[in-house]
Amino acid sequence: MDFNFTEEQGMVRDSLARMVREQYDFDTRRTVVESDAGWRPEVWAQLAELGLFGMPFSEADGGFGGGPVDSLVVMEEFGKGLVVEPYVPTVVCAGGFLKHAGTDAQKADHLASIIDGSRVFAFAYAEPKGRYDLADLETTAKRDGDSYVLNGHKAVVIGAPWASHLIVTARTSGDRRDASGVSVFVVAKDADGVVARDYPTYDGRRASEVYFENVSIPADALIGEEGNGLPLVERVVAEAIAAQCAEACGAMKVAHEMTVEYSRQRKQFGVAIGSFQVLQHRMVDMFMEYEQSVSMTYLATLRLDDDDRQRQLASSSAKVRVGQAAHHIGQEAIQIHGGMGMTDELAIGHYFRRLTLFDSEFGNVDHHMKRHVALSAG
Amino acid sequence: MNLEFSPEEIAFRDEVRTFIESNYPEHLRETGLREDLGRDDMLAWHKILGKKGWSTPAWPTEYGGTGWSPTQRYIWSEENARVNAIMPLPFGVSMVAPVIYSFGNEEQKAQHLPGIQSGEVWWCQGYSEPGAGSDLASLKTTAVRDGDHYVINGQKTWTTLAQYADWGFFLCRTDPDAAKPQEGISFILVDMNTPGIEVRPIKLIDGGYEVNETWLTDVRVPVENLVGEENKGWTYAKFLLAHERSGIAGVARSKRGVENLRDIAKSETLDGQPLMTDLDFARKVSQLEIDLAALEITELRTLAGEQAGRGPGPESSILKVKGTEIQQRLTELTLEAVGHYGTPYYSNIADAGSNEYPVGPDYAQHAASLYFNMRKTSIYGGSNEIQRNIITKMILGL
Ligand SMILES: Cc1cc2nc3c(=O)[nH]c(=O)nc-3n(C[C@H](O)[C@H](O)[C@H](O)COP(=O)(O)OP(=O)(O)OC[C@H]3O[C@@H](n4cnc5c(N)ncnc54)[C@H](O)[C@@H]3O)c2cc1C
Ligand SMILES: Cc1cc2nc3c(=O)[nH]c(=O)nc-3n(C[C@H](O)[C@H](O)[C@H](O)COP(=O)(O)OP(=O)(O)OC[C@H]3O[C@@H](n4cnc5c(N)ncnc54)[C@H](O)[C@@H]3O)c2cc1C
């Protein structure tokens, strides 16, 4: 057993932490997320320069031979600074699909440009009616000679306004919700027939509703096997969940620290409110929730290369535990900040919003609880 | 004991229902949960009720109350909640007015009660200060007597909807040397158009602007605006807070909210079935309804106690804590029900002046902002921690 980070991971973390501190202070972040662009491509380029995007990929794929633990390190720091840059959609999701199932040509084309920061991806998997079921797809891709014709509507595609490319799940055969018949494609966002409606999200990111209207995509845009994409999607989503749990841990850590600090400073009835035992115990509970979340994030990360069942169990367990903790810590942080916690002015409310919306991405607590029940019964 | 309505009460309910059906403004139907309403929208129903004599049901009849029994008042709020009606704001009707008719002089009653009843005059509450929240008695805003005026200086904060207010009721320190901080405070009515008052909006985490910082610089207020006795303001303030709390349970509104949640969960699907048929989800909705039923009966017991002459005491803290917890859980579950479509930031879209945006179903659009906004309910009106402290002291005797 070893819960230590390598020396390299430690160094990456330190330089990333410094960068987030220096370039991602709360006021700067707010100005950026409220700007028209909503993010900073120059920060993205800087992250690429740090070598961040190559870390989780093998040397053969042009990376530095790391893995999911590297993404954990990155995402925890991102969580602390509420970084909005689309590392998960691009590096973890698109990178994951290419790493596990990309052809040499696809890797040469896309993976290289992910690593050097020149391409940004979004992962279009959710649909308006599908809730959190990854196989519940109304989007279709029909084979037509040596191309596919894509039709459908993807909901709340995070990072899509910034993306040049999309990874899209679509049904190539079978009925809605069948496990088989799911396929994965890479689609250029400027392809004819792709329409995106962009909007901001409550947690400071950007997303789009993406519509595909008879979008013709070449057959070699298919990633992995036709019709057998679900296991691949599940694997990549497990990786995204682990990364996002790490992000939530970073955000929870800061939310907790801010709350403790506030309770030291804020005086009512002539004393610091942190001296009230009822608040002390609640901050202790927040702290314990955070520590349990870190543990579950390690579990979900370290089980990613295990067999499907172990991986899924760990990922659902983490999503349940961290999802509950994120709600709990967010709510308590606001409550203990009192009226100040309700203001947009203070950072704590922004942490609260991110921690709230964390739950609905890649399946909420109920969804993963059910999956855990099903996996444990099986 | 008996929970059923009598035939007279059923007749009353039908009368009320018909009145609401034929008089509630068409363009405001189903908008009662939205936060982006302006002054005219918020006052429209109040003004209609004022003409009918129904805007202030709980007041004593001599001042314009309806004389309704607690059961009738309960029916009244139920029927309004059915259409999500925008009810008269509490600051005038249920906060300052009871102080005025209980402790004010005849001139004050004549000057202020009619405007509150008709909905012409908008009131705000100037209690909290940056350094005086839960510890309200530590407030620093001063009112210094100068001839026949008080000169007020200080800063209030969290003043709800002061941007629309004509009048405010303020707690000010009139005796800085009093033995206890509670003893040197006075309750003063202030015309918000008096020179020296500046109201600055505070943006909240849901994206809306419902509270303000209120700065008072050499604000000259005639001494006639003092309510009751000088330095006795704390007594009136506490009296008012007990009234504030009893309205805060929000049972009728939450019942409507649960129905709304059930409707949403019938439209949303999970595994191809309505979300509402999912046992995990259904259980949470039932739990909420069960807790709400317990709160409802508890409130009715409290109302019955009031009818028997026992004013709202520390029991109102139970209603406040449980009522707000239920409101928060309700909005949390509603956000959960809408799934991915809780994520888009609709308020921002509204800021930009567009009132229509084709993202997700209509019912999803206010789910997140409402959830964020409702975190306030366990903080204001005496935080839930303070309510528990009150129960500890006043009921448990610890
Ligand atoms: C099954 C059992 C086995 C035990 N075995 C042993 C043993 O092998 N050897 C041994 O020496 N003792 C043993 N104990 C005794 C045990 O250590 C004491 O019961 C324990 O220290 C609590 O003391 P108390 O019962 O006097 O409760 P109290 O100290 O009177 O506490 C009563 C309540 O007040 C709370 N409380 C007390 N102080 C505070 C505070 N500062 N802040 C907040 N809450 C507070 C407590 O948490 C508790 O809820 C055993 C007890 C039990 C029940
Ligand atoms: C949306 C909104 C609208 C409001 N509208 C108005 C208005 O119109 N007029 C007005 O005058 N005020 C208004 N308020 C102010 C409100 O009454 C205060 O926010 C409230 O009294 C809490 O004070 P505070 O914010 O300073 O928090 P603090 O008093 O600093 O409390 C911070 C935390 O410490 C806890 N705490 C404090 N003391 C104790 C204790 N002794 N024991 C245990 N825990 C404790 C609190 O419960 C809270 O969790 C509003 C507030 C909000 C958020």
mmCIF file of C-alpha atoms in Angstrom, chain A residues 252 256 260 277-293 321 324-325 328-329 332 336:
data_model
loop_
_atom_site.group_PDB
_atom_site.id
_atom_site.type_symbol
_atom_site.label_atom_id
_atom_site.label_comp_id
_atom_site.label_asym_id
_atom_site.label_seq_id
_atom_site.Cartn_x
_atom_site.Cartn_y
_atom_site.Cartn_z
ATOM 1 C CA MET A 252 -14.538 21.108 -0.094
ATOM 2 C CA HIS A 256 -14.133 24.092 5.041
ATOM 3 C CA VAL A 260 -13.248 27.734 10.067
ATOM 4 C CA GLN A 277 -19.655 24.296 20.557
ATOM 5 C CA VAL A 278 -22.646 23.693 18.324
ATOM 6 C CA LEU A 279 -20.730 25.270 15.450
ATOM 7 C CA GLN A 280 -17.459 23.588 16.385
ATOM 8 C CA HIS A 281 -18.977 20.147 16.141
ATOM 9 C CA ARG A 282 -20.524 20.961 12.808
ATOM 10 C CA MET A 283 -17.181 22.087 11.451
ATOM 11 C CA VAL A 284 -15.688 18.860 12.800
ATOM 12 C CA ASP A 285 -18.369 16.936 10.904
ATOM 13 C CA MET A 286 -17.547 18.875 7.743
ATOM 14 C CA PHE A 287 -13.905 17.985 8.227
ATOM 15 C CA MET A 288 -14.702 14.284 8.660
ATOM 16 C CA GLU A 289 -16.877 14.349 5.559
ATOM 17 C CA TYR A 290 -13.999 15.872 3.647
ATOM 18 C CA GLU A 291 -11.496 13.254 4.857
ATOM 19 C CA GLN A 292 -13.862 10.419 3.939
ATOM 20 C CA SER A 293 -14.260 11.975 0.513
ATOM 21 C CA ARG A 321 -20.018 9.519 -0.674
ATOM 22 C CA GLN A 324 -23.350 13.642 -0.077
ATOM 23 C CA ALA A 325 -20.323 15.342 1.420
ATOM 24 C CA HIS A 328 -23.363 18.762 3.334
ATOM 25 C CA ILE A 329 -20.222 20.877 3.323
ATOM 26 C CA GLU A 332 -23.038 24.097 6.302
ATOM 27 C CA ILE A 336 -22.070 29.241 9.317
#
